XYZ file of C-alpha atoms in Angstrom:
423
model
C -25.579 6.912 13.551
C -24.808 3.294 14.391
C -24.068 2.208 17.948
C -20.276 2.495 18.264
C -20.161 0.507 21.477
C -21.654 -2.455 19.609
C -19.268 -2.024 16.665
C -16.286 -1.688 18.997
C -17.288 -4.760 20.986
C -17.374 -6.845 17.780
C -19.746 -9.310 19.368
C -22.322 -9.710 16.631
C -22.378 -12.788 14.470
C -21.147 -12.394 10.905
C -23.773 -12.914 8.194
C -21.566 -12.591 5.071
C -19.109 -15.507 4.692
C -15.772 -15.084 3.008
C -16.400 -15.885 -0.643
C -14.946 -19.206 -1.761
C -12.429 -19.372 -4.608
C -13.940 -20.105 -7.901
C -13.129 -23.473 -9.448
C -10.596 -23.351 -12.244
C -6.831 -23.552 -12.944
C -4.891 -23.638 -9.716
C -2.461 -20.913 -10.801
C -2.411 -19.143 -14.176
C 1.026 -18.428 -15.590
C 2.279 -14.855 -15.575
C 2.591 -14.908 -19.378
C -0.771 -16.510 -20.059
C -2.001 -13.534 -22.041
C -5.363 -15.058 -22.800
C -6.103 -15.481 -19.096
C -4.988 -12.032 -18.221
C -6.979 -10.545 -21.114
C -10.057 -12.163 -19.554
C -9.223 -10.439 -16.256
C -8.645 -7.162 -18.019
C -12.085 -7.466 -19.614
C -13.580 -6.782 -16.182
C -12.086 -3.294 -16.120
C -12.863 0.003 -17.764
C -9.636 1.663 -18.805
C -8.826 4.931 -20.565
C -8.854 4.529 -24.361
C -6.643 7.490 -25.283
C -3.593 6.664 -23.144
C -1.542 3.733 -21.959
C -2.375 3.924 -18.273
C 0.902 3.150 -16.329
C 0.029 5.247 -13.284
C -2.045 2.886 -11.166
C -0.443 3.615 -7.859
C -2.646 6.459 -6.749
C -5.715 4.221 -6.444
C -6.832 1.110 -8.295
C -9.850 0.795 -10.626
C -12.727 -1.289 -9.354
C -13.444 -4.291 -11.645
C -17.007 -4.498 -12.933
C -18.351 -7.000 -10.327
C -17.000 -4.885 -7.502
C -18.342 -1.628 -8.918
C -21.714 -3.280 -9.357
C -21.614 -4.516 -5.742
C -20.690 -0.994 -4.578
C -23.471 0.590 -6.538
C -25.906 -1.816 -4.901
C -24.558 -1.046 -1.432
C -24.814 2.725 -2.122
C -28.356 2.283 -3.165
C -29.223 0.267 -0.108
C -27.487 2.635 2.385
C -29.152 5.546 0.682
C -32.605 3.938 0.613
C -32.667 2.321 4.044
C -30.434 4.713 5.999
C -30.894 4.188 9.708
C -33.480 1.348 9.178
C -30.568 -0.763 7.845
C -27.888 0.814 10.095
C -29.688 -0.152 13.265
C -31.149 -3.470 12.092
C -28.409 -5.449 10.300
C -25.604 -3.308 8.925
C -23.485 -3.943 12.008
C -23.462 -7.689 11.398
C -22.515 -7.065 7.720
C -19.667 -4.759 8.738
C -18.336 -7.363 11.151
C -18.556 -9.926 8.372
C -16.517 -7.689 6.004
C -13.970 -7.180 8.756
C -13.792 -10.933 9.361
C -13.201 -11.489 5.637
C -10.326 -8.978 5.571
C -8.835 -10.598 8.712
C -8.992 -14.072 7.138
C -7.214 -12.794 4.023
C -4.571 -11.064 6.177
C -4.105 -14.191 8.373
C -4.931 -12.567 11.681
C -7.895 -12.563 14.168
C -10.756 -10.261 13.313
C -10.412 -8.407 16.620
C -6.965 -7.203 15.503
C -8.367 -5.327 12.535
C -10.179 -1.967 12.348
C -11.590 -0.282 9.214
C -10.145 3.168 8.367
C -10.602 5.456 5.363
C -7.058 4.803 4.084
C -3.627 3.673 5.147
C -2.620 7.253 6.045
C -5.401 7.425 8.639
C -4.344 4.056 10.054
C -0.646 4.937 10.253
C -1.369 8.382 11.715
C -3.242 6.653 14.514
C -0.341 4.284 15.169
C 2.475 6.916 15.018
C 0.770 9.619 17.067
C -0.876 7.129 19.403
C 2.323 5.193 20.249
C 2.800 5.801 23.951
C 6.170 4.327 24.898
C 8.319 7.347 24.106
C 10.063 9.531 26.601
C 12.082 12.697 26.074
C 15.503 11.994 24.560
C 14.347 8.691 23.083
C 15.061 8.281 19.378
C 12.824 7.312 16.441
C 13.773 6.428 12.902
C 12.359 6.795 9.367
C 13.788 6.798 5.820
C 13.790 8.953 2.662
C 11.501 6.490 0.823
C 8.734 6.563 3.453
C 5.483 8.301 2.620
C 5.461 12.090 3.062
C 2.579 12.251 5.537
C 4.118 9.539 7.649
C 7.446 11.317 7.620
C 5.615 14.483 8.835
C 3.976 12.440 11.610
C 7.372 11.075 12.724
C 8.888 14.613 12.686
C 6.014 15.934 14.754
C 7.000 13.612 17.616
C 10.023 15.793 18.304
C 7.757 18.593 19.458
C 5.044 16.320 20.879
C 7.230 13.887 22.759
C 10.619 15.527 22.930
C 12.264 12.698 21.028
C 15.328 12.725 18.714
C 14.275 12.032 15.099
C 16.727 10.162 12.823
C 16.221 10.097 9.075
C 18.302 7.873 6.826
C 18.715 7.615 3.088
C 18.266 3.975 1.955
C 20.976 2.514 -0.260
C 20.592 3.113 -4.000
C 21.150 0.713 -5.636
C 19.946 -1.540 -2.801
C 20.398 -5.175 -1.760
C 18.709 -7.011 0.991
C 21.967 -7.072 2.862
C 22.601 -3.313 2.425
C 19.118 -2.451 3.595
C 19.421 -4.638 6.702
C 22.802 -3.148 7.439
C 21.489 0.376 7.104
C 18.874 -0.193 9.833
C 21.291 -2.313 11.985
C 23.790 0.530 11.972
C 21.264 3.026 13.403
C 20.150 0.540 16.019
C 23.794 0.140 17.077
C 24.398 3.873 17.095
C 21.249 4.850 18.930
C 20.936 3.066 22.262
C 17.665 4.929 22.972
C 15.989 4.084 19.716
C 12.445 3.036 20.483
C 10.401 3.296 17.309
C 11.005 2.628 13.551
C 8.798 3.332 10.606
C 9.239 0.776 7.841
C 7.576 1.093 4.386
C 7.183 -2.409 2.974
C 6.975 -1.111 -0.614
C 7.942 2.443 -1.376
C 5.517 4.579 -3.307
C 8.456 6.552 -4.633
C 10.523 3.803 -6.300
C 8.724 0.544 -5.695
C 11.630 -0.801 -3.490
C 10.502 -3.671 -1.250
C 12.496 -3.905 2.023
C 13.017 -7.036 4.140
C 10.601 -6.003 6.882
C 10.659 -9.349 8.736
C 14.393 -9.379 9.164
C 14.623 -5.736 10.199
C 11.684 -6.021 12.621
C 13.301 -9.137 14.171
C 16.489 -7.189 14.851
C 14.433 -4.385 16.332
C 12.426 -6.668 18.551
C 15.576 -8.194 19.964
C 16.617 -4.658 21.113
C 13.177 -3.778 22.490
C 12.404 -1.494 19.540
C 8.861 -1.310 18.148
C 8.153 -1.163 14.371
C 5.215 0.363 12.572
C 4.808 -0.922 9.014
C 3.306 0.995 6.069
C 1.905 -1.681 3.847
C -0.305 0.695 1.742
C 1.140 -0.546 -1.575
C 2.404 -4.003 -0.769
C -0.917 -5.681 0.291
C -2.483 -7.437 -2.651
C 0.420 -6.399 -4.855
C 2.812 -8.838 -3.204
C 2.106 -12.365 -2.008
C 2.119 -12.212 1.781
C -0.041 -12.306 4.898
C 0.559 -10.284 8.000
C 2.217 -12.988 10.034
C 4.871 -13.075 7.330
C 5.997 -9.590 8.403
C 6.296 -10.410 12.092
C 5.168 -6.974 13.145
C 2.686 -5.663 15.742
C 1.513 -2.487 13.967
C 0.495 -2.198 10.348
C -1.490 0.218 8.136
C -2.987 -0.979 4.835
C -5.048 0.252 1.934
C -8.029 -1.417 0.269
C -8.505 1.008 -2.607
C -5.188 0.379 -4.220
C -4.368 -3.187 -5.125
C -7.399 -4.917 -3.666
C -9.677 -2.841 -6.000
C -12.127 -1.862 -3.275
C -13.918 1.514 -3.545
C -12.119 4.703 -2.561
C -12.179 5.276 1.211
C -11.201 1.819 2.427
C -8.186 1.197 4.644
C -7.235 -1.010 7.573
C -5.452 -0.770 10.861
C -3.792 -3.854 12.402
C -2.611 -4.029 16.020
C -1.579 -7.362 17.444
C -3.640 -8.059 20.542
C -0.641 -8.356 22.789
C 0.577 -4.899 21.699
C -2.696 -3.071 22.013
C -1.751 -1.151 25.129
C 1.170 0.470 23.349
C -1.250 2.591 21.232
C -3.440 5.135 22.961
C -7.147 5.228 22.418
C -8.360 7.954 20.089
C -9.316 10.948 22.270
C -12.762 11.039 20.610
C -13.502 7.542 21.921
C -15.593 6.949 25.061
C -13.103 6.320 27.846
C -15.380 3.696 29.325
C -15.970 1.906 26.010
C -14.499 -1.438 24.990
C -10.720 -1.450 24.870
C -10.252 -2.737 21.272
C -8.271 -1.925 18.180
C -11.253 -0.091 16.801
C -11.024 2.359 19.727
C -7.616 3.534 18.366
C -9.148 5.309 15.410
C -12.338 7.455 15.293
C -13.772 8.276 11.936
C -17.297 9.351 12.658
C -19.931 8.643 10.043
C -18.434 7.723 6.656
C -19.075 5.793 3.425
C -20.298 2.535 4.849
C -21.086 1.272 1.362
C -17.417 1.237 0.533
C -16.598 -1.009 3.562
C -19.553 -3.278 2.806
C -18.149 -3.823 -0.741
C -14.912 -5.326 0.544
C -16.139 -8.936 0.435
C -16.903 -8.493 -3.299
C -13.378 -7.102 -3.903
C -11.894 -10.105 -2.103
C -14.126 -12.458 -4.074
C -12.829 -11.035 -7.345
C -9.215 -11.333 -6.265
C -9.841 -14.961 -5.144
C -10.677 -15.790 -8.745
C -7.095 -15.044 -9.639
C -4.959 -16.560 -6.837
C -2.750 -14.378 -4.648
C 0.592 -15.844 -5.839
C -0.425 -15.667 -9.510
C -1.439 -11.988 -9.153
C 1.879 -11.113 -7.627
C 3.759 -13.070 -10.318
C 1.887 -11.307 -13.077
C 2.551 -7.859 -11.718
C 6.218 -8.689 -11.343
C 6.325 -10.062 -14.866
C 4.926 -6.835 -16.283
C 7.640 -4.887 -14.464
C 10.330 -7.299 -15.614
C 9.218 -7.078 -19.227
C 9.910 -3.407 -19.632
C 12.894 -3.312 -17.241
C 14.861 -5.970 -19.047
C 14.611 -4.045 -22.306
C 15.159 -0.721 -20.702
C 18.288 -1.941 -18.838
C 20.159 -1.864 -22.165
C 19.472 1.853 -22.629
C 22.632 3.827 -21.920
C 22.374 6.135 -18.977
C 19.034 4.794 -17.632
C 18.980 3.656 -14.034
C 16.336 1.284 -12.762
C 15.586 2.013 -9.085
C 14.491 -1.440 -7.949
C 16.759 -4.515 -7.918
C 16.026 -7.460 -10.131
C 15.743 -9.654 -6.980
C 12.086 -10.732 -7.147
C 11.806 -10.353 -3.339
C 12.527 -6.627 -3.740
C 9.954 -5.435 -6.284
C 6.443 -5.880 -7.449
C 4.665 -3.950 -10.212
C 5.943 -0.503 -9.201
C 9.373 0.514 -10.421
C 10.852 3.987 -11.038
C 13.613 5.047 -13.430
C 15.957 7.992 -13.620
C 18.279 9.105 -16.407
C 21.746 9.368 -14.944
C 22.445 12.975 -13.934
C 18.847 14.017 -14.477
C 17.653 14.282 -10.898
C 15.719 17.561 -10.633
C 11.984 17.590 -10.012
C 11.413 19.773 -13.078
C 13.363 17.520 -15.406
C 11.648 14.369 -14.263
C 8.228 16.005 -14.517
C 9.105 16.969 -18.067
C 10.152 13.347 -18.869
C 6.728 12.109 -17.749
C 5.058 14.809 -19.748
C 7.043 13.904 -22.881
C 6.087 10.251 -22.470
C 2.460 11.350 -22.447
C 2.757 13.932 -25.260
C 4.857 11.939 -27.672
C 3.882 8.326 -26.847
C 0.499 8.594 -25.037
C 1.999 6.766 -22.045
C 0.876 8.062 -18.655
C 3.377 7.899 -15.784
C 4.120 10.193 -12.912
C 7.277 11.814 -11.474
C 8.113 11.190 -7.824
C 10.183 13.290 -5.428
C 11.863 12.754 -2.087
C 14.409 10.003 -2.780
C 17.804 11.120 -1.493
C 19.424 10.719 -4.943
C 16.865 12.817 -6.664
C 13.527 12.817 -8.439
C 12.490 9.978 -10.769
C 9.656 8.743 -12.883
C 7.366 5.963 -11.594
C 5.863 3.222 -13.732
C 2.918 1.288 -12.319
C 1.168 -1.308 -14.451
C -2.012 -3.055 -13.247
C -3.843 -6.358 -13.743
C -5.522 -4.957 -16.835
C -2.210 -3.973 -18.473
C -1.276 -6.089 -21.504
C 2.357 -7.125 -21.902
C 2.525 -5.246 -25.255
C 2.080 -1.999 -23.317
C 5.291 -2.696 -21.529
C 7.071 -3.147 -24.854
C 5.787 0.233 -26.002
C 7.129 1.827 -22.796
C 10.598 0.365 -23.388
C 10.532 1.577 -26.956
C 9.450 5.003 -25.836
C 12.246 5.238 -23.262
C 14.804 4.323 -25.901
C 13.387 6.993 -28.196
C 13.413 9.446 -25.319
C 16.998 8.566 -24.476
C 18.133 9.365 -27.999
C 16.413 12.768 -28.022
C 17.883 13.602 -24.598
C 21.403 12.795 -25.668
C 20.918 14.794 -28.860
C 19.597 17.853 -26.921
C 22.521 17.635 -24.447
């Protein structure tokens, strides 16, 4: 096993520089189908379905998969000979590359296996709660994070508040929803904010809500599992001290890559992981303890960043929004179909869910997703947990052609007709 004290200290020089952007067009247009087809050529995709369920994890493009396979081979071949004679420097370099992309110092970033692990460390490690304090989360937050927040009632004796976010939502209504709880709960100390909901794709104004919270002495933990690399932002844009992120969703890194961010000035508010050496370095990496894991996946992160740098961050976000907009604009004319993200480009990315009006049960929405697959070979997924009922989530990816979005809109219109007939 590698020397954790050395890894925690972060003192070794990086040997793998952040890959430079390839020369080429400054910013491809979102409707430049020839360019996006060239990007899609770097992916293997299912041939028997239209894959519109890319929110679980993202496919690695060919160059990233090749880099991962090389890293797996090296870690498997050299084992401790590499781990004790160079891997540490390469891991630090990978962390530095991530930090540069996120716009924060490297010593504010720790690798985790996923965003869930990062957020669990933040929520359960937050140490400024006393009995009778209040904490807040929302219906669109991720299930595991809701469970962590609920567990603080027993662990810390706090009062847990859960709110349903407005649907349909506006930036103003979302800000007002959180502002109201802050006004009602004078002992509110901690808020969980999900930047982009995995349930509906709604993007909330994190920076504005966090600024209100900070003014009242309330801390905010941000779930950016879906938003990073799907939206165009860096961590300073959020104005938050604590963030959990994924690398195996929209970055396209191998499975098992996540990140924990703690602003240096806020480090003391999160307890060290109990498995960490109490006398070891007091760093962000001491807040999560994974043990031995798939180092090859972490070492592949620079290759994933290099691939994304070929595209341009703003162009990638614009393309993903354009794919969403293409099917939504046609589907909005279907009677009885509700789109669950606003058209405001600041409030959605690729992910958007829909619900047929009055059709809100889990069983009915699971059946809709199944009918899309059976009748039209379009793969989506139903989602539960939103206060107004279950829905069906649509998640295109960089390899998705615009014509697939047209086929989805046509399928929804066909489905709408059959539903009205059956009713």
